[in-house]
Amino acid sequence: MPQAQPQFLNTLPHFQYFGEDALLICDLKLLKLIPDLQNWAAGFSAKYFVEAGEELKNLHQFPSHFEKILKVSQNLNPRNMVIVAMGGGSVGDFAGFLASVFKRGVRLIHIPTTWLAALDSSHGGKTALNVRHGKNQVGTFYPAEQTLLVKKILISQPASRAQEAAGELIKIALLSEDKWVSRFEKTLSITPEVLWKYLPPAIHEKLKIVAQDPFEKTNIRQTLNLGHTLGHVLETALKIPHGTAVAHGLKFSVHWSFKRRIMQQPAFTRAMNLIEKKTADPATLLSLRPSSQRFRSLLIHDKKKQAQDQFNFIFIRDFGKPLCALVTLDELLTEAHQQGFIKK
Amino acid sequence: MPQAQPQFLNTLPHFQYFGEDALLICDLKLLKLIPDLQNWAAGFSAKYFVEAGEELKNLHQFPSHFEKILKVSQNLNPRNMVIVAMGGGSVGDFAGFLASVFKRGVRLIHIPTTWLAALDSSHGGKTALNVRHGKNQVGTFYPAEQTLLVKKILISQPASRAQEAAGELIKIALLSEDKWVSRFEKTLSITPEVLWKYLPPAIHEKLKIVAQDPFEKTNIRQTLNLGHTLGHVLETALKIPHGTAVAHGLKFSVHWSFKRRIMQQPAFTRAMNLIEKKTADPATLLSLRPSSQRFRSLLIHDKKKQAQDQFNFIFIRDFGKPLCALVTLDELLTEAHQQGFIKK
């Protein structure tokens, strides 16, 4: 399954670039945020606007979306049809899943419009919907044929969104041994310009990992889960942005790796320096920490759980050297307690 | 995408063959038809019984099935999980689709229990669900890792079911140039023993065609649609079995091919002889033919329709030599009129 290399553009390509059989699936709120988007979208003969967010990924809503989309696309040639997915992570997950099951699969182009989607979710081919008791339990591996990263769109986001993406960019830096990381360590904070500059090496690093394990059959692709076990708990419990939660998760994983002597002092200092310099102050977090019971119940619903209350946890030996190991639920809870992530 | 070769067995393998992480999805009515099935099924730690039929393939029911299946399979290891799909075409289409989207894909084994599923739908990887205005509009290409053909189960079907499968077996014979076809032509009628005997070469022929075009990107795989354009109309309009409808569709295609001088006299005689000798009398059909208006509306909803009222129709030059050509809706209706498939 080839992973398409991303394309970096200054502005949106003309709608004719996508051909006559394109269906645009677009986050509704972008119409207000991006000047001229309405005119651009008008060029598509088939389009479907959605409200971004987790509710878009609700499997129970999918049949109704599907029937409406079947109707708006009825004049497109299915063999040549391409879905152009424009939005953040939820739009990409929804439209990617749709493309993978629409008449047994149609072409797919992503145009991510948030930093998190541009950095992470629009690459690697994961698509997903949710059910009541499980996020991303429904899905496919279906890489886009192209991912277009458009500077004008990404840079136009509020500067605060850049800070929220810090976690994922730092994660991929921790997983990388390449030269770009030492340049990245020297920057002082995560700004839109910094994100745009480091998108190419960060995406390249992710795709290198994905290519070794495209269907997540070994533990290689799971190393991309670094910082996410705790991250997901905090994201849900504290309702904080995904990237911010991941940043806290990274700190947790690096600390635990050091305590278990998986990571040595110099790498630990370097990693903590990278994380702390580039993330916001965790003051809010400390006042809102979940109770032990809540923490436990959120962990149990984690999709990465293995049988018998065991988890695949991603530790880290050094930059570019993750280590996947089984830990028990109790070990995780004890460590989260000791590191102050659980209310006393 | 490798297509697994089918395995021919006399009896069902012991449930332990499928491992500890198997989920059995089984047609409920088989429990009454197959002795000891209940005991066998009891060996599976996770199982889900379904009512076979088109309603099982309704996309609007899928979210509720999915949540129940997530619950019954919660103790299975997702990485090793295998869905064992036991039933006819609708069960295979449903369970195949489920396997392809369950936690981004789990393993799949088909145990077809009808002749049509054993001959055709359990091979080649097509999975499908329906929406209100379209059969099989939702689906994936997801070949089973194994298809087990179990003589004891297939032979136990009522003999009348064998006759209903005739259409698909004759279709694959028409698409084949191999030696088995001349032996098959000499048999007098389609009995369960005849079907069991010709399953291996017929499936081999289908998989040869699928391997050349697994995702239906060229016209090669579409040749398997021989007899199906008219067949689908008759199946819906007259509520007759799929295989019987396809037999009528084959007759229609062979006739039309001969009239258009695509097929020559010797091949025509040989093909008609094969079809007529092995199919039931069309008396019922003649009394129930659809009106011209009904016929037109059923054709328009055919999934194989191209843009602008054009259809990819499969003609045939000779045994093993199909020909895919565009025909208009009017040409199809005129020919169906002339061949007496439409009420005067």
GROMACS .gro file of N, CA and C in nm, chain B residues 237-339:
model
  309
  581ALA      N    1  -3.809  -0.796  -1.040
  581ALA     CA    2  -3.947  -0.783  -1.091
  581ALA      C    3  -4.028  -0.910  -1.064
  582LEU      N    4  -3.966  -1.027  -1.081
  582LEU     CA    5  -4.042  -1.152  -1.071
  582LEU      C    6  -4.021  -1.224  -0.938
  583LYS      N    7  -3.931  -1.166  -0.855
  583LYS     CA    8  -3.897  -1.230  -0.727
  583LYS      C    9  -3.858  -1.377  -0.747
  584ILE      N   10  -3.774  -1.404  -0.846
  584ILE     CA   11  -3.724  -1.539  -0.869
  584ILE      C   12  -3.580  -1.548  -0.817
  585PRO      N   13  -3.529  -1.670  -0.790
  585PRO     CA   14  -3.393  -1.682  -0.736
  585PRO      C   15  -3.289  -1.622  -0.831
  586HIS      N   16  -3.181  -1.572  -0.770
  586HIS     CA   17  -3.074  -1.507  -0.847
  586HIS      C   18  -3.023  -1.595  -0.961
  587GLY      N   19  -2.993  -1.720  -0.930
  587GLY     CA   20  -2.936  -1.809  -1.032
  587GLY      C   21  -3.032  -1.834  -1.148
  588THR      N   22  -3.160  -1.847  -1.117
  588THR     CA   23  -3.260  -1.867  -1.222
  588THR      C   24  -3.268  -1.742  -1.310
  589ALA      N   25  -3.267  -1.626  -1.247
  589ALA     CA   26  -3.273  -1.500  -1.322
  589ALA      C   27  -3.151  -1.486  -1.412
  590VAL      N   28  -3.034  -1.524  -1.359
  590VAL     CA   29  -2.910  -1.514  -1.438
  590VAL      C   30  -2.918  -1.608  -1.560
  591ALA      N   31  -2.977  -1.726  -1.543
  591ALA     CA   32  -2.991  -1.819  -1.656
  591ALA      C   33  -3.068  -1.752  -1.769
  592HIS      N   34  -3.178  -1.683  -1.736
  592HIS     CA   35  -3.252  -1.610  -1.839
  592HIS      C   36  -3.167  -1.498  -1.899
  593GLY      N   37  -3.090  -1.432  -1.812
  593GLY     CA   38  -3.003  -1.325  -1.860
  593GLY      C   39  -2.897  -1.376  -1.957
  594LEU      N   40  -2.847  -1.496  -1.931
  594LEU     CA   41  -2.746  -1.555  -2.020
  594LEU      C   42  -2.806  -1.581  -2.159
  595LYS      N   43  -2.926  -1.635  -2.158
  595LYS     CA   44  -2.995  -1.663  -2.285
  595LYS      C   45  -3.009  -1.532  -2.365
  596PHE      N   46  -3.049  -1.428  -2.294
  596PHE     CA   47  -3.067  -1.296  -2.355
  596PHE      C   48  -2.935  -1.247  -2.417
  597SER      N   49  -2.826  -1.257  -2.341
  597SER     CA   50  -2.697  -1.207  -2.388
  597SER      C   51  -2.645  -1.287  -2.508
  598VAL      N   52  -2.664  -1.419  -2.501
  598VAL     CA   53  -2.616  -1.504  -2.611
  598VAL      C   54  -2.696  -1.473  -2.738
  599HIS      N   55  -2.827  -1.460  -2.724
  599HIS     CA   56  -2.912  -1.425  -2.838
  599HIS      C   57  -2.871  -1.292  -2.901
  600TRP      N   58  -2.854  -1.194  -2.813
  600TRP     CA   59  -2.820  -1.060  -2.863
  600TRP      C   60  -2.683  -1.061  -2.931
  601SER      N   61  -2.588  -1.135  -2.871
  601SER     CA   62  -2.455  -1.146  -2.930
  601SER      C   63  -2.463  -1.207  -3.070
  602PHE      N   64  -2.550  -1.307  -3.086
  602PHE     CA   65  -2.566  -1.373  -3.216
  602PHE      C   66  -2.630  -1.276  -3.316
  603LYS      N   67  -2.735  -1.205  -3.273
  603LYS     CA   68  -2.802  -1.111  -3.363
  603LYS      C   69  -2.709  -0.999  -3.409
  604ARG      N   70  -2.619  -0.956  -3.320
  604ARG     CA   71  -2.524  -0.850  -3.356
  604ARG      C   72  -2.402  -0.905  -3.429
  605ARG      N   73  -2.406  -1.033  -3.462
  605ARG     CA   74  -2.295  -1.103  -3.530
  605ARG      C   75  -2.164  -1.098  -3.452
  606ILE      N   76  -2.176  -1.081  -3.321
  606ILE     CA   77  -2.057  -1.089  -3.236
  606ILE      C   78  -2.024  -1.236  -3.216
  607MET      N   79  -2.128  -1.320  -3.210
  607MET     CA   80  -2.111  -1.464  -3.193
  607MET      C   81  -2.153  -1.534  -3.324
  608GLN      N   82  -2.078  -1.637  -3.363
  608GLN     CA   83  -2.110  -1.710  -3.485
  608GLN      C   84  -2.202  -1.830  -3.454
  609GLN      N   85  -2.261  -1.887  -3.561
  609GLN     CA   86  -2.360  -1.993  -3.546
  609GLN      C   87  -2.315  -2.112  -3.460
  610PRO      N   88  -2.193  -2.170  -3.484
  610PRO     CA   89  -2.159  -2.291  -3.406
  610PRO      C   90  -2.152  -2.262  -3.255
  611ALA      N   91  -2.090  -2.150  -3.219
  611ALA     CA   92  -2.080  -2.115  -3.077
  611ALA      C   93  -2.219  -2.088  -3.020
  612PHE      N   94  -2.303  -2.023  -3.099
  612PHE     CA   95  -2.439  -1.992  -3.055
  612PHE      C   96  -2.516  -2.120  -3.023
  613THR      N   97  -2.512  -2.216  -3.115
  613THR     CA   98  -2.583  -2.342  -3.095
  613THR      C   99  -2.532  -2.413  -2.969
  614ARG      N  100  -2.399  -2.415  -2.958
  614ARG     CA  101  -2.339  -2.482  -2.843
  614ARG      C  102  -2.380  -2.413  -2.711
  615ALA      N  103  -2.377  -2.280  -2.708
  615ALA     CA  104  -2.411  -2.206  -2.586
  615ALA      C  105  -2.558  -2.225  -2.551
  616MET      N  106  -2.646  -2.214  -2.651
  616MET     CA  107  -2.789  -2.227  -2.623
  616MET      C  108  -2.822  -2.368  -2.574
  617ASN      N  109  -2.756  -2.463  -2.632
  617ASN     CA  110  -2.774  -2.602  -2.592
  617ASN      C  111  -2.737  -2.621  -2.444
  618LEU      N  112  -2.624  -2.562  -2.407
  618LEU     CA  113  -2.578  -2.572  -2.268
  618LEU      C  114  -2.680  -2.506  -2.174
  619ILE      N  115  -2.727  -2.389  -2.210
  619ILE     CA  116  -2.818  -2.316  -2.120
  619ILE      C  117  -2.952  -2.390  -2.110
  620GLU      N  118  -3.008  -2.428  -2.225
  620GLU     CA  119  -3.145  -2.483  -2.223
  620GLU      C  120  -3.151  -2.620  -2.159
  621LYS      N  121  -3.046  -2.700  -2.182
  621LYS     CA  122  -3.048  -2.835  -2.127
  621LYS      C  123  -3.042  -2.831  -1.974
  622LYS      N  124  -2.983  -2.727  -1.919
  622LYS     CA  125  -2.955  -2.728  -1.775
  622LYS      C  126  -3.041  -2.632  -1.694
  623THR      N  127  -3.137  -2.569  -1.756
  623THR     CA  128  -3.222  -2.477  -1.678
  623THR      C  129  -3.367  -2.520  -1.685
  624ALA      N  130  -3.442  -2.473  -1.588
  624ALA     CA  131  -3.584  -2.512  -1.580
  624ALA      C  132  -3.664  -2.440  -1.688
  625ASP      N  133  -3.782  -2.487  -1.709
  625ASP     CA  134  -3.874  -2.432  -1.807
  625ASP      C  135  -3.915  -2.289  -1.772
  626PRO      N  136  -3.911  -2.199  -1.868
  626PRO     CA  137  -3.939  -2.059  -1.834
  626PRO      C  138  -4.087  -2.023  -1.835
  627ALA      N  139  -4.175  -2.121  -1.820
  627ALA     CA  140  -4.319  -2.095  -1.830
  627ALA      C  141  -4.366  -1.989  -1.730
  628THR      N  142  -4.323  -2.002  -1.606
  628THR     CA  143  -4.363  -1.904  -1.503
  628THR      C  144  -4.325  -1.763  -1.546
  629LEU      N  145  -4.201  -1.755  -1.595
  629LEU     CA  146  -4.150  -1.625  -1.634
  629LEU      C  147  -4.243  -1.556  -1.733
  630LEU      N  148  -4.286  -1.631  -1.833
  630LEU     CA  149  -4.363  -1.571  -1.942
  630LEU      C  150  -4.496  -1.512  -1.895
  631SER      N  151  -4.552  -1.568  -1.789
  631SER     CA  152  -4.680  -1.515  -1.743
  631SER      C  153  -4.663  -1.391  -1.654
  632LEU      N  154  -4.539  -1.364  -1.613
  632LEU     CA  155  -4.519  -1.257  -1.513
  632LEU      C  156  -4.434  -1.140  -1.563
  633ARG      N  157  -4.402  -1.141  -1.692
  633ARG     CA  158  -4.308  -1.039  -1.742
  633ARG      C  159  -4.342  -0.896  -1.699
  634PRO      N  160  -4.238  -0.815  -1.668
  634PRO     CA  161  -4.266  -0.677  -1.625
  634PRO      C  162  -4.312  -0.589  -1.742
  635SER      N  163  -4.378  -0.480  -1.708
  635SER     CA  164  -4.416  -0.382  -1.810
  635SER      C  165  -4.291  -0.306  -1.855
  636SER      N  166  -4.304  -0.238  -1.966
  636SER     CA  167  -4.191  -0.164  -2.020
  636SER      C  168  -4.144  -0.056  -1.922
  637GLN      N  169  -4.241   0.009  -1.857
  637GLN     CA  170  -4.208   0.115  -1.763
  637GLN      C  171  -4.130   0.061  -1.641
  638ARG      N  172  -4.180  -0.051  -1.588
  638ARG     CA  173  -4.115  -0.114  -1.472
  638ARG      C  174  -3.973  -0.158  -1.508
  639PHE      N  175  -3.961  -0.217  -1.625
  639PHE     CA  176  -3.833  -0.266  -1.675
  639PHE      C  177  -3.732  -0.150  -1.682
  640ARG      N  178  -3.779  -0.038  -1.742
  640ARG     CA  179  -3.693   0.079  -1.756
  640ARG      C  180  -3.649   0.132  -1.619
  641SER      N  181  -3.743   0.137  -1.526
  641SER     CA  182  -3.706   0.195  -1.396
  641SER      C  183  -3.609   0.104  -1.320
  642LEU      N  184  -3.624  -0.027  -1.335
  642LEU     CA  185  -3.529  -0.118  -1.270
  642LEU      C  186  -3.389  -0.107  -1.332
  643LEU      N  187  -3.385  -0.091  -1.463
  643LEU     CA  188  -3.256  -0.078  -1.531
  643LEU      C  189  -3.183   0.049  -1.487
  644ILE      N  190  -3.260   0.157  -1.472
  644ILE     CA  191  -3.198   0.285  -1.439
  644ILE      C  192  -3.129   0.279  -1.303
  645HIS      N  193  -3.181   0.194  -1.214
  645HIS     CA  194  -3.117   0.184  -1.083
  645HIS      C  195  -3.004   0.082  -1.079
  646ASP      N  196  -2.973   0.023  -1.194
  646ASP     CA  197  -2.864  -0.075  -1.197
  646ASP      C  198  -2.732  -0.003  -1.169
  647LYS      N  199  -2.656  -0.066  -1.080
  647LYS     CA  200  -2.528  -0.008  -1.038
  647LYS      C  201  -2.426  -0.001  -1.152
  648LYS      N  202  -2.439  -0.088  -1.251
  648LYS     CA  203  -2.341  -0.090  -1.358
  648LYS      C  204  -2.368   0.017  -1.463
  649LYS      N  205  -2.474   0.096  -1.440
  649LYS     CA  206  -2.505   0.203  -1.533
  649LYS      C  207  -2.390   0.302  -1.538
  650GLN      N  208  -2.350   0.343  -1.656
  650GLN     CA  209  -2.253   0.449  -1.670
  650GLN      C  210  -2.331   0.580  -1.679
  651ALA      N  211  -2.258   0.692  -1.691
  651ALA     CA  212  -2.326   0.821  -1.702
  651ALA      C  213  -2.415   0.822  -1.827
  652GLN      N  214  -2.513   0.910  -1.832
  652GLN     CA  215  -2.592   0.937  -1.954
  652GLN      C  216  -2.666   0.815  -2.010
  653ASP      N  217  -2.733   0.738  -1.925
  653ASP     CA  218  -2.814   0.626  -1.972
  653ASP      C  219  -2.737   0.525  -2.057
  654GLN      N  220  -2.608   0.510  -2.029
  654GLN     CA  221  -2.532   0.407  -2.100
  654GLN      C  222  -2.494   0.295  -2.003
  655PHE      N  223  -2.487   0.175  -2.055
  655PHE     CA  224  -2.456   0.058  -1.974
  655PHE      C  225  -2.336  -0.015  -2.031
  656ASN      N  226  -2.252  -0.068  -1.944
  656ASN     CA  227  -2.153  -0.164  -1.990
  656ASN      C  228  -2.222  -0.298  -2.001
  657PHE      N  229  -2.244  -0.344  -2.121
  657PHE     CA  230  -2.312  -0.471  -2.139
  657PHE      C  231  -2.210  -0.576  -2.182
  658ILE      N  232  -2.224  -0.697  -2.126
  658ILE     CA  233  -2.129  -0.803  -2.160
  658ILE      C  234  -2.188  -0.892  -2.269
  659PHE      N  235  -2.129  -0.881  -2.389
  659PHE     CA  236  -2.162  -0.972  -2.499
  659PHE      C  237  -2.065  -1.090  -2.493
  660ILE      N  238  -2.081  -1.184  -2.585
  660ILE     CA  239  -1.988  -1.297  -2.585
  660ILE      C  240  -1.961  -1.340  -2.729
  661ARG      N  241  -1.831  -1.355  -2.762
  661ARG     CA  242  -1.793  -1.394  -2.897
  661ARG      C  243  -1.793  -1.546  -2.911
  662ASP      N  244  -1.744  -1.611  -2.808
  662ASP     CA  245  -1.735  -1.758  -2.807
  662ASP      C  246  -1.708  -1.798  -2.662
  663PHE      N  247  -1.704  -1.925  -2.631
  663PHE     CA  248  -1.669  -1.970  -2.497
  663PHE      C  249  -1.534  -1.907  -2.457
  664GLY      N  250  -1.530  -1.846  -2.341
  664GLY     CA  251  -1.405  -1.787  -2.293
  664GLY      C  252  -1.371  -1.654  -2.356
  665LYS      N  253  -1.462  -1.599  -2.440
  665LYS     CA  254  -1.429  -1.473  -2.510
  665LYS      C  255  -1.540  -1.370  -2.495
  666PRO      N  256  -1.553  -1.314  -2.374
  666PRO     CA  257  -1.656  -1.211  -2.354
  666PRO      C  258  -1.612  -1.078  -2.418
  667LEU      N  259  -1.707  -0.990  -2.436
  667LEU     CA  260  -1.680  -0.860  -2.497
  667LEU      C  261  -1.764  -0.756  -2.425
  668CYS      N  262  -1.697  -0.656  -2.369
  668CYS     CA  263  -1.768  -0.552  -2.295
  668CYS      C  264  -1.793  -0.434  -2.388
  669ALA      N  265  -1.920  -0.391  -2.401
  669ALA     CA  266  -1.949  -0.279  -2.491
  669ALA      C  267  -2.056  -0.189  -2.430
  670LEU      N  268  -2.049  -0.061  -2.464
  670LEU     CA  269  -2.151   0.033  -2.416
  670LEU      C  270  -2.277   0.020  -2.500
  671VAL      N  271  -2.392   0.009  -2.433
  671VAL     CA  272  -2.520   0.012  -2.505
  671VAL      C  273  -2.609   0.117  -2.436
  672THR      N  274  -2.705   0.169  -2.511
  672THR     CA  275  -2.793   0.270  -2.451
  672THR      C  276  -2.912   0.200  -2.385
  673LEU      N  277  -2.980   0.275  -2.300
  673LEU     CA  278  -3.100   0.224  -2.234
  673LEU      C  279  -3.204   0.183  -2.339
  674ASP      N  280  -3.220   0.264  -2.443
  674ASP     CA  281  -3.320   0.233  -2.546
  674ASP      C  282  -3.285   0.105  -2.622
  675GLU      N  283  -3.158   0.087  -2.652
  675GLU     CA  284  -3.118  -0.037  -2.721
  675GLU      C  285  -3.151  -0.159  -2.636
  676LEU      N  286  -3.124  -0.148  -2.507
  676LEU     CA  287  -3.153  -0.259  -2.416
  676LEU      C  288  -3.302  -0.289  -2.409
  677LEU      N  289  -3.382  -0.184  -2.400
  677LEU     CA  290  -3.527  -0.203  -2.390
  677LEU      C  291  -3.583  -0.264  -2.518
  678THR      N  292  -3.536  -0.216  -2.633
  678THR     CA  293  -3.583  -0.268  -2.761
  678THR      C  294  -3.551  -0.418  -2.773
  679GLU      N  295  -3.428  -0.453  -2.735
  679GLU     CA  296  -3.388  -0.593  -2.746
  679GLU      C  297  -3.468  -0.681  -2.649
  680ALA      N  298  -3.492  -0.631  -2.527
  680ALA     CA  299  -3.570  -0.708  -2.429
  680ALA      C  300  -3.713  -0.728  -2.479
  681HIS      N  301  -3.769  -0.625  -2.544
  681HIS     CA  302  -3.900  -0.635  -2.609
  681HIS      C  303  -3.901  -0.745  -2.713
  682GLN      N  304  -3.803  -0.737  -2.804
  682GLN     CA  305  -3.799  -0.832  -2.915
  682GLN      C  306  -3.781  -0.975  -2.867
  683GLN      N  307  -3.708  -0.992  -2.758
  683GLN     CA  308  -3.686  -1.128  -2.708
  683GLN      C  309  -3.798  -1.172  -2.614
   0.00000   0.00000   0.00000
